[in-house]
PDB file of C-alpha atoms and ligand atoms in Angstrom:
ATOM      1  CA  MET A 261      45.714 -18.372  21.912  1.00 98.00           C
ATOM      2  CA  ALA A 262      45.624 -22.087  21.297  1.00 97.00           C
ATOM      3  CA  MET A 263      47.647 -23.570  18.485  1.00 98.00           C
ATOM      4  CA  THR A 264      48.591 -26.958  17.054  1.00 98.00           C
ATOM      5  CA  ALA A 265      52.076 -28.342  17.211  1.00 98.00           C
ATOM      6  CA  ASP A 266      52.546 -26.974  13.676  1.00 98.00           C
ATOM      7  CA  GLY A 267      51.491 -23.530  14.811  1.00 98.00           C
ATOM      8  CA  LYS A 268      47.988 -23.271  13.390  1.00 98.00           C
ATOM      9  CA  ILE A 269      44.996 -21.725  15.179  1.00 97.00           C
ATOM     10  CA  ALA A 270      42.375 -23.069  12.775  1.00 97.00           C
ATOM     11  CA  THR A 271      42.154 -25.282   9.807  1.00 97.00           C
ATOM     12  CA  ALA A 272      42.839 -23.742   6.317  1.00 97.00           C
ATOM     13  CA  ASN A 273      39.055 -23.622   5.618  1.00 95.00           C
ATOM     14  CA  HIS A 274      38.444 -22.109   9.061  1.00 93.00           C
ATOM     15  CA  ALA A 275      35.877 -24.887   9.790  1.00 92.00           C
ATOM     16  CA  VAL A 276      37.770 -26.096  12.914  1.00 91.00           C
ATOM     17  CA  SER A 277      39.041 -23.595  15.462  1.00 84.00           C
ATOM     18  CA  THR A 278      37.981 -25.376  18.669  1.00 90.00           C
ATOM     19  CA  PHE A 279      40.355 -28.266  19.265  1.00 95.00           C
ATOM     20  CA  THR A 280      41.586 -27.951  22.854  1.00 96.00           C
ATOM     21  CA  SER A 281      40.875 -29.772  26.084  1.00 97.00           C
ATOM     22  CA  ARG A 282      38.367 -28.845  28.786  1.00 96.00           C
ATOM     23  CA  ARG A 283      41.327 -27.786  30.878  1.00 97.00           C
ATOM     24  CA  ASP A 284      42.319 -25.229  28.174  1.00 97.00           C
ATOM     25  CA  PHE A 285      38.806 -23.859  28.125  1.00 96.00           C
ATOM     26  CA  GLU A 286      39.017 -23.377  31.895  1.00 97.00           C
ATOM     27  CA  HIS A 287      42.399 -21.660  31.418  1.00 97.00           C
ATOM     28  CA  LEU A 288      40.728 -19.271  29.007  1.00 97.00           C
ATOM     29  CA  LEU A 289      38.008 -18.441  31.501  1.00 98.00           C
ATOM     30  CA  GLU A 290      40.633 -18.010  34.258  1.00 98.00           C
ATOM     31  CA  LEU A 291      42.402 -15.480  31.978  1.00 98.00           C
ATOM     32  CA  ARG A 292      39.127 -13.635  31.322  1.00 98.00           C
ATOM     33  CA  ALA A 293      38.731 -13.440  35.109  1.00 98.00           C
ATOM     34  CA  THR A 294      41.852 -11.206  35.196  1.00 98.00           C
ATOM     35  CA  ALA A 295      40.734  -8.707  32.576  1.00 98.00           C
ATOM     36  CA  ASP A 296      38.558  -5.649  32.555  1.00 98.00           C
ATOM     37  CA  ALA A 297      37.732  -6.235  28.916  1.00 98.00           C
ATOM     38  CA  VAL A 298      37.966  -9.108  26.413  1.00 98.00           C
ATOM     39  CA  MET A 299      38.573  -8.379  22.744  1.00 98.00           C
ATOM     40  CA  SER A 300      38.280 -10.284  19.476  1.00 98.00           C
ATOM     41  CA  GLY A 301      38.394  -9.596  15.706  1.00 98.00           C
ATOM     42  CA  ALA A 302      35.256  -9.573  13.614  1.00 98.00           C
ATOM     43  CA  ARG A 303      36.094 -12.873  11.836  1.00 96.00           C
ATOM     44  CA  THR A 304      36.566 -14.712  15.120  1.00 96.00           C
ATOM     45  CA  VAL A 305      33.254 -13.293  16.497  1.00 96.00           C
ATOM     46  CA  ASN A 306      31.524 -14.237  13.187  1.00 95.00           C
ATOM     47  CA  SER A 307      32.971 -17.714  13.321  1.00 90.00           C
ATOM     48  CA  GLY A 308      30.575 -19.228  15.820  1.00 84.00           C
ATOM     49  CA  GLU A 309      29.450 -19.255  19.411  1.00 86.00           C
ATOM     50  CA  VAL A 310      31.570 -16.480  20.710  1.00 92.00           C
ATOM     51  CA  ASN A 311      30.111 -14.234  23.432  1.00 94.00           C
ATOM     52  CA  LEU A 312      33.362 -13.189  25.145  1.00 97.00           C
ATOM     53  CA  GLY A 313      31.688 -13.388  28.551  1.00 97.00           C
ATOM     54  CA  PRO A 314      33.166 -14.426  31.972  1.00 97.00           C
ATOM     55  CA  GLY A 315      31.442 -17.890  31.967  1.00 96.00           C
ATOM     56  CA  PRO A 316      29.936 -19.676  34.949  1.00 97.00           C
ATOM     57  CA  ALA A 317      29.282 -18.243  38.409  1.00 98.00           C
ATOM     58  CA  ARG A 318      32.598 -19.427  39.948  1.00 97.00           C
ATOM     59  CA  PHE A 319      34.595 -17.358  37.437  1.00 98.00           C
ATOM     60  CA  ARG A 320      32.417 -14.353  38.084  1.00 98.00           C
ATOM     61  CA  ARG A 321      33.060 -14.818  41.807  1.00 98.00           C
ATOM     62  CA  LEU A 322      36.763 -14.907  41.053  1.00 97.00           C
ATOM     63  CA  ARG A 323      36.450 -11.610  39.312  1.00 98.00           C
ATOM     64  CA  LEU A 324      34.612 -10.020  42.282  1.00 98.00           C
ATOM     65  CA  LYS A 325      37.264 -11.329  44.706  1.00 97.00           C
ATOM     66  CA  LYS A 326      39.949  -9.559  42.560  1.00 96.00           C
ATOM     67  CA  GLY A 327      38.035  -6.330  42.758  1.00 97.00           C
ATOM     68  CA  LEU A 328      36.833  -6.508  39.137  1.00 98.00           C
ATOM     69  CA  ALA A 329      33.379  -5.974  37.858  1.00 98.00           C
ATOM     70  CA  GLU A 330      31.353  -9.249  37.785  1.00 98.00           C
ATOM     71  CA  TYR A 331      31.078  -9.119  34.000  1.00 98.00           C
ATOM     72  CA  ASN A 332      33.951  -8.021  31.751  1.00 98.00           C
ATOM     73  CA  LEU A 333      33.350  -5.534  28.919  1.00 98.00           C
ATOM     74  CA  ARG A 334      33.395  -6.999  25.457  1.00 98.00           C
ATOM     75  CA  VAL A 335      35.199  -5.365  22.536  1.00 98.00           C
ATOM     76  CA  VAL A 336      34.991  -6.392  18.810  1.00 98.00           C
ATOM     77  CA  VAL A 337      37.433  -4.983  16.290  1.00 98.00           C
ATOM     78  CA  SER A 338      35.835  -4.473  12.926  1.00 98.00           C
ATOM     79  CA  GLY A 339      37.387  -1.809  10.727  1.00 98.00           C
ATOM     80  CA  SER A 340      34.816  -1.945   7.932  1.00 97.00           C
ATOM     81  CA  GLY A 341      31.913  -3.125  10.207  1.00 97.00           C
ATOM     82  CA  SER A 342      31.963  -6.688   8.657  1.00 97.00           C
ATOM     83  CA  ILE A 343      30.842  -7.966  12.098  1.00 97.00           C
ATOM     84  CA  ASP A 344      27.607 -10.050  11.709  1.00 96.00           C
ATOM     85  CA  PRO A 345      24.689  -8.232  13.400  1.00 95.00           C
ATOM     86  CA  ARG A 346      23.273 -11.653  14.265  1.00 95.00           C
ATOM     87  CA  ALA A 347      26.522 -12.644  16.096  1.00 95.00           C
ATOM     88  CA  ASP A 348      26.119 -14.265  19.576  1.00 93.00           C
ATOM     89  CA  LEU A 349      27.952 -11.316  21.095  1.00 94.00           C
ATOM     90  CA  PHE A 350      24.917  -9.080  20.493  1.00 95.00           C
ATOM     91  CA  ARG A 351      22.447 -11.553  21.747  1.00 93.00           C
ATOM     92  CA  TYR A 352      23.846 -11.721  25.310  1.00 93.00           C
ATOM     93  CA  ARG A 353      23.256  -8.453  27.101  1.00 93.00           C
ATOM     94  CA  PHE A 354      25.138  -9.093  30.381  1.00 96.00           C
ATOM     95  CA  SER A 355      27.832  -6.451  29.757  1.00 97.00           C
ATOM     96  CA  PRO A 356      28.483  -3.630  27.282  1.00 98.00           C
ATOM     97  CA  VAL A 357      29.649  -4.473  23.787  1.00 98.00           C
ATOM     98  CA  ILE A 358      32.029  -1.969  22.134  1.00 98.00           C
ATOM     99  CA  VAL A 359      32.783  -1.914  18.478  1.00 98.00           C
ATOM    100  CA  LEU A 360      36.150  -0.536  17.353  1.00 98.00           C
ATOM    101  CA  ALA A 361      36.062   0.521  13.708  1.00 98.00           C
ATOM    102  CA  SER A 362      37.962   2.670  11.262  1.00 98.00           C
ATOM    103  CA  GLU A 363      36.862   5.300   8.749  1.00 97.00           C
ATOM    104  CA  ARG A 364      36.121   2.453   6.345  1.00 97.00           C
ATOM    105  CA  LEU A 365      32.880   2.042   8.296  1.00 97.00           C
ATOM    106  CA  SER A 366      30.034   3.251   6.082  1.00 97.00           C
ATOM    107  CA  GLU A 367      27.323   5.529   7.622  1.00 96.00           C
ATOM    108  CA  GLY A 368      24.622   2.914   7.086  1.00 96.00           C
ATOM    109  CA  ARG A 369      26.616   0.187   8.778  1.00 97.00           C
ATOM    110  CA  ALA A 370      27.576   2.568  11.633  1.00 97.00           C
ATOM    111  CA  LYS A 371      23.928   3.294  12.242  1.00 97.00           C
ATOM    112  CA  GLN A 372      23.093  -0.448  12.323  1.00 97.00           C
ATOM    113  CA  LEU A 373      25.917  -1.227  14.767  1.00 97.00           C
ATOM    114  CA  ARG A 374      25.061   1.734  16.980  1.00 97.00           C
ATOM    115  CA  ALA A 375      21.638   0.168  17.488  1.00 97.00           C
ATOM    116  CA  LEU A 376      23.253  -3.127  18.538  1.00 97.00           C
ATOM    117  CA  ALA A 377      26.320  -2.062  20.502  1.00 98.00           C
ATOM    118  CA  ASP A 378      26.767   0.121  23.537  1.00 98.00           C
ATOM    119  CA  ALA A 379      29.457   2.134  21.726  1.00 98.00           C
ATOM    120  CA  VAL A 380      30.943   2.355  18.227  1.00 98.00           C
ATOM    121  CA  LYS A 381      34.359   4.089  18.304  1.00 98.00           C
ATOM    122  CA  ILE A 382      36.064   5.131  15.090  1.00 98.00           C
ATOM    123  CA  CYS A 383      39.876   5.261  15.430  1.00 97.00           C
ATOM    124  CA  GLY A 384      42.037   5.641  12.368  1.00 95.00           C
ATOM    125  CA  GLY A 385      41.536   5.915   8.614  1.00 94.00           C
ATOM    126  CA  GLU A 386      42.178   2.611   6.790  1.00 94.00           C
ATOM    127  CA  GLN A 387      43.362   0.591   9.659  1.00 96.00           C
ATOM    128  CA  ILE A 388      42.442   1.039  13.322  1.00 98.00           C
ATOM    129  CA  ASP A 389      44.864   3.176  15.354  1.00 98.00           C
ATOM    130  CA  PHE A 390      45.175   0.829  18.349  1.00 98.00           C
ATOM    131  CA  ARG A 391      47.229   3.204  20.425  1.00 97.00           C
ATOM    132  CA  GLU A 392      44.313   5.682  20.214  1.00 97.00           C
ATOM    133  CA  ALA A 393      41.791   2.994  20.716  1.00 98.00           C
ATOM    134  CA  LEU A 394      43.341   1.507  23.797  1.00 98.00           C
ATOM    135  CA  HIS A 395      43.831   5.002  25.186  1.00 98.00           C
ATOM    136  CA  TRP A 396      40.136   5.724  24.680  1.00 98.00           C
ATOM    137  CA  LEU A 397      39.186   2.291  26.336  1.00 98.00           C
ATOM    138  CA  ARG A 398      41.228   3.267  29.288  1.00 98.00           C
ATOM    139  CA  GLU A 399      40.003   6.807  29.668  1.00 98.00           C
ATOM    140  CA  LYS A 400      36.322   6.192  28.867  1.00 98.00           C
ATOM    141  CA  TRP A 401      35.732   2.571  30.069  1.00 98.00           C
ATOM    142  CA  LYS A 402      38.478   2.268  32.717  1.00 98.00           C
ATOM    143  CA  VAL A 403      40.073  -0.701  30.977  1.00 98.00           C
ATOM    144  CA  ARG A 404      43.461  -1.366  32.547  1.00 97.00           C
ATOM    145  CA  ARG A 405      43.935  -4.973  31.514  1.00 98.00           C
ATOM    146  CA  LEU A 406      42.638  -6.064  28.098  1.00 98.00           C
ATOM    147  CA  LEU A 407      42.623  -9.643  27.021  1.00 98.00           C
ATOM    148  CA  CYS A 408      42.860 -10.165  23.263  1.00 98.00           C
ATOM    149  CA  GLU A 409      41.709 -13.585  22.021  1.00 98.00           C
ATOM    150  CA  GLY A 410      42.637 -13.250  18.406  1.00 95.00           C
ATOM    151  CA  GLY A 411      42.279 -13.957  15.675  1.00 95.00           C
ATOM    152  CA  SER A 412      45.374 -13.899  13.738  1.00 98.00           C
ATOM    153  CA  GLU A 413      44.947 -10.504  11.896  1.00 98.00           C
ATOM    154  CA  LEU A 414      44.021  -8.697  15.089  1.00 98.00           C
ATOM    155  CA  ASN A 415      46.943 -10.228  17.017  1.00 98.00           C
ATOM    156  CA  ALA A 416      49.357  -9.235  14.203  1.00 97.00           C
ATOM    157  CA  SER A 417      48.094  -5.616  14.361  1.00 97.00           C
ATOM    158  CA  LEU A 418      48.607  -5.430  18.066  1.00 98.00           C
ATOM    159  CA  PHE A 419      52.108  -6.977  17.913  1.00 97.00           C
ATOM    160  CA  GLU A 420      53.083  -4.591  15.076  1.00 95.00           C
ATOM    161  CA  ALA A 421      51.889  -1.674  17.126  1.00 95.00           C
ATOM    162  CA  GLY A 422      53.906  -2.862  20.068  1.00 95.00           C
ATOM    163  CA  LEU A 423      50.914  -2.959  22.325  1.00 96.00           C
ATOM    164  CA  VAL A 424      51.165  -6.572  23.552  1.00 97.00           C
ATOM    165  CA  HIS A 425      52.696  -7.196  26.987  1.00 97.00           C
ATOM    166  CA  GLU A 426      52.022 -10.945  27.632  1.00 98.00           C
ATOM    167  CA  LEU A 427      51.295 -13.918  25.421  1.00 98.00           C
ATOM    168  CA  HIS A 428      49.458 -17.010  26.791  1.00 98.00           C
ATOM    169  CA  LEU A 429      49.791 -19.899  24.449  1.00 98.00           C
ATOM    170  CA  THR A 430      48.415 -23.407  24.562  1.00 98.00           C
ATOM    171  CA  VAL A 431      50.302 -25.899  22.357  1.00 98.00           C
ATOM    172  CA  CYS A 432      48.008 -28.871  21.436  1.00 98.00           C
ATOM    173  CA  PRO A 433      49.013 -32.294  20.302  1.00 98.00           C
ATOM    174  CA  LYS A 434      47.724 -32.009  16.678  1.00 98.00           C
ATOM    175  CA  ILE A 435      49.033 -31.120  13.309  1.00 98.00           C
ATOM    176  CA  PHE A 436      46.660 -29.373  10.823  1.00 98.00           C
ATOM    177  CA  GLY A 437      49.045 -28.459   8.110  1.00 98.00           C
ATOM    178  CA  GLY A 438      47.649 -26.186   5.263  1.00 97.00           C
ATOM    179  CA  ARG A 439      49.693 -23.227   4.058  1.00 97.00           C
ATOM    180  CA  ALA A 440      46.608 -21.085   4.256  1.00 96.00           C
ATOM    181  CA  ALA A 441      45.686 -22.082   7.822  1.00 97.00           C
ATOM    182  CA  PRO A 442      46.023 -19.081  10.154  1.00 97.00           C
ATOM    183  CA  THR A 443      48.769 -18.825  12.810  1.00 98.00           C
ATOM    184  CA  ILE A 444      48.739 -16.761  15.991  1.00 98.00           C
ATOM    185  CA  ALA A 445      49.864 -13.602  14.101  1.00 97.00           C
ATOM    186  CA  ASP A 446      49.618 -13.346  10.343  1.00 97.00           C
ATOM    187  CA  GLY A 447      49.294  -9.814   8.822  1.00 94.00           C
ATOM    188  CA  ALA A 448      52.178  -8.612   6.703  1.00 94.00           C
ATOM    189  CA  GLY A 449      54.838  -9.909   9.147  1.00 93.00           C
ATOM    190  CA  VAL A 450      58.330  -8.610   9.491  1.00 93.00           C
ATOM    191  CA  SER A 451      61.143  -9.037   6.923  1.00 93.00           C
ATOM    192  CA  ARG A 452      64.114  -8.501   9.252  1.00 94.00           C
ATOM    193  CA  LEU A 453      65.101 -10.420  12.378  1.00 92.00           C
ATOM    194  CA  ALA A 454      65.701  -7.075  14.128  1.00 91.00           C
ATOM    195  CA  ASP A 455      62.030  -6.257  13.747  1.00 91.00           C
ATOM    196  CA  ALA A 456      60.797  -9.598  15.365  1.00 93.00           C
ATOM    197  CA  THR A 457      58.751  -9.210  18.529  1.00 96.00           C
ATOM    198  CA  ARG A 458      61.040 -10.781  21.181  1.00 96.00           C
ATOM    199  CA  LEU A 459      59.577 -12.897  23.997  1.00 97.00           C
ATOM    200  CA  SER A 460      60.786 -14.248  27.320  1.00 98.00           C
ATOM    201  CA  LEU A 461      59.324 -17.451  28.590  1.00 98.00           C
ATOM    202  CA  LYS A 462      57.902 -16.826  32.085  1.00 98.00           C
ATOM    203  CA  GLY A 463      55.863 -19.938  32.752  1.00 98.00           C
ATOM    204  CA  MET A 464      55.351 -23.388  31.491  1.00 98.00           C
ATOM    205  CA  LYS A 465      52.884 -26.084  32.627  1.00 98.00           C
ATOM    206  CA  ARG A 466      52.028 -29.414  31.197  1.00 98.00           C
ATOM    207  CA  ALA A 467      48.538 -30.902  31.560  1.00 97.00           C
ATOM    208  CA  GLY A 468      48.021 -34.153  29.782  1.00 97.00           C
ATOM    209  CA  ASP A 469      49.478 -33.622  26.278  1.00 98.00           C
ATOM    210  CA  GLU A 470      49.024 -29.857  26.271  1.00 98.00           C
ATOM    211  CA  LEU A 471      51.545 -27.288  27.133  1.00 98.00           C
ATOM    212  CA  PHE A 472      50.565 -23.981  28.664  1.00 98.00           C
ATOM    213  CA  LEU A 473      53.100 -21.285  28.000  1.00 98.00           C
ATOM    214  CA  ARG A 474      53.325 -17.743  29.201  1.00 98.00           C
ATOM    215  CA  TYR A 475      55.569 -15.178  27.687  1.00 98.00           C
ATOM    216  CA  ASP A 476      56.436 -11.691  28.481  1.00 97.00           C
ATOM    217  CA  VAL A 477      56.963  -9.478  25.466  1.00 97.00           C
ATOM    218  CA  LEU A 478      60.404  -7.791  25.591  1.00 95.00           C
ATOM    219  CA  ALA A 479      60.951  -4.298  24.421  1.00 71.00           C
ATOM    220  CA  CYS A 480      57.260  -3.656  23.967  1.00 56.00           C
ATOM    221  CA  LYS A 481      57.009  -0.243  22.329  1.00 51.00           C
ATOM    222  CA  SER A 482      54.403   0.829  24.939  1.00 48.00           C
ATOM    223  CA  ALA A 483      56.287  -0.441  27.980  1.00 43.00           C
ATOM    224  CA  SER A 484      56.572   3.102  29.185  1.00 42.00           C
ATOM    225  CA  GLY A 485      53.072   3.221  30.360  1.00 43.00           C
ATOM    226  CA  GLU A 486      50.034   2.559  28.095  1.00 45.00           C
TER     227      GLU A 486
HETATM  228  N1  LIG B1470      42.812 -21.243  18.223  1.00 74.59           N
HETATM  229  C1  LIG B1470      42.567 -20.082  18.804  1.00 74.59           C
HETATM  230  O1  LIG B1470      43.034 -19.794  19.967  1.00 74.59           O
HETATM  231  C2  LIG B1470      41.870 -19.077  18.013  1.00 74.59           C
HETATM  232  C3  LIG B1470      41.470 -17.800  18.671  1.00 74.59           C
HETATM  233  C4  LIG B1470      40.796 -16.859  17.959  1.00 74.59           C
HETATM  234  C5  LIG B1470      40.405 -17.116  16.616  1.00 74.59           C
HETATM  235  N2  LIG B1470      40.729 -18.299  16.062  1.00 74.59           N
HETATM  236  C6  LIG B1470      40.312 -18.549  14.657  1.00 74.59           C
HETATM  237  O2  LIG B1470      40.977 -17.571  13.802  1.00 74.59           O
HETATM  238  C7  LIG B1470      40.216 -17.328  12.655  1.00 74.59           C
HETATM  239  C8  LIG B1470      39.983 -15.848  12.540  1.00 74.59           C
HETATM  240  O3  LIG B1470      41.170 -15.106  12.531  1.00 74.59           O
HETATM  241  P1  LIG B1470      41.418 -14.012  11.364  1.00 74.59           P
HETATM  242  O4  LIG B1470      42.756 -13.576  11.420  1.00 74.59           O
HETATM  243  O5  LIG B1470      40.880 -14.528  10.109  1.00 74.59           O
HETATM  244  O6  LIG B1470      40.413 -12.788  11.748  1.00 74.59           O
HETATM  245  P2  LIG B1470      40.258 -11.890  13.068  1.00 74.59           P
HETATM  246  O7  LIG B1470      41.648 -11.362  13.496  1.00 74.59           O
HETATM  247  O8  LIG B1470      39.445 -12.542  14.112  1.00 74.59           O
HETATM  248  O9  LIG B1470      39.372 -10.704  12.439  1.00 74.59           O
HETATM  249  C9  LIG B1470      39.838 -10.020  11.360  1.00 74.59           C
HETATM  250  C10 LIG B1470      38.975  -8.794  11.251  1.00 74.59           C
HETATM  251  O10 LIG B1470      39.128  -7.917  12.307  1.00 74.59           O
HETATM  252  C11 LIG B1470      39.203  -6.562  11.844  1.00 74.59           C
HETATM  253  N3  LIG B1470      40.618  -6.090  12.090  1.00 74.59           N
HETATM  254  C12 LIG B1470      41.686  -6.785  12.598  1.00 74.59           C
HETATM  255  N4  LIG B1470      42.747  -5.982  12.678  1.00 74.59           N
HETATM  256  C13 LIG B1470      42.347  -4.755  12.192  1.00 74.59           C
HETATM  257  C14 LIG B1470      42.959  -3.499  11.988  1.00 74.59           C
HETATM  258  N5  LIG B1470      44.256  -3.304  12.336  1.00 74.59           N
HETATM  259  N6  LIG B1470      42.246  -2.387  11.523  1.00 74.59           N
HETATM  260  C15 LIG B1470      40.955  -2.605  11.230  1.00 74.59           C
HETATM  261  N7  LIG B1470      40.225  -3.749  11.342  1.00 74.59           N
HETATM  262  C16 LIG B1470      40.989  -4.785  11.874  1.00 74.59           C
HETATM  263  C17 LIG B1470      38.862  -6.596  10.382  1.00 74.59           C
HETATM  264  O11 LIG B1470      37.426  -6.449  10.354  1.00 74.59           O
HETATM  265  P3  LIG B1470      36.721  -5.831   9.100  1.00 74.59           P
HETATM  266  O12 LIG B1470      36.635  -6.943   8.121  1.00 74.59           O
HETATM  267  O13 LIG B1470      35.320  -5.448   9.591  1.00 74.59           O
HETATM  268  O14 LIG B1470      37.467  -4.601   8.687  1.00 74.59           O
HETATM  269  C18 LIG B1470      39.321  -7.980   9.982  1.00 74.59           C
HETATM  270  O15 LIG B1470      38.618  -8.469   8.868  1.00 74.59           O
HETATM  271  C19 LIG B1470      38.895 -18.060  12.854  1.00 74.59           C
HETATM  272  O16 LIG B1470      38.921 -19.274  12.198  1.00 74.59           O
HETATM  273  C20 LIG B1470      38.858 -18.282  14.386  1.00 74.59           C
HETATM  274  O17 LIG B1470      37.994 -19.299  14.754  1.00 74.59           O
HETATM  275  C21 LIG B1470      41.418 -19.233  16.716  1.00 74.59           C
END
């Protein structure tokens, strides 16, 4: 995730969410080159040119060198199926696209999405049951390392479920302000300090005016294996 110095990942009106350097974009592609699958929430995918692919040939070569498939799988999270059928993600056919939805998905929408995606998996009633969803991704699609690229609601769900192991954060030299501007994890949030997700800083690099931080998540609820 990339955030401004005041902790925002987009402006309050969501019009601006690309605000980092070229170096940060390369960093994103380097991270994608470590993952079997890349995942985003429906609003992020709907927000513009998001295809979740591995990028240029040198990143695909990096993947092959690491023993990964040349192209990562792409996963979009859309409980009610609000993902736009015209989204870029569906236009590029270089790797399978998987939609994770909940029982809020109507039959009509499910049919439409099944025609566009390689799989539509329903996990959970109102909200997606991510423990079940990630287990299915591992069993059915051999996903061992999943990179989640936000947005805020999806990140919050994963933190809440205790399913995040690492956080890569780029802090950018800007202030957006705006109390409605999203942060890296919105959702309902915790109300007790004891329930906060605790992090340990494992890496820090400065490039120009940007900081690249890498945290391990401590006491991740799924640390025992998933
Ligand atoms: N700066 C950055 O690094 C960065 C990265 C990513 C995104 N962004 C920005 O962040 C904004 C989008 O973030 P966002 O928080 O509004 O949306 P989001 O997390 O991208 O997507 C939210 C949608 O995902 C689905 N979803 C998420 N959690 C779910 C759950 N537990 N169960 C069922 N469905 C779930 C829902 O889809 P349904 O509506 O279909 O139910 C929900 O409406 C955009 O402006 C984007 O550009 C910035």
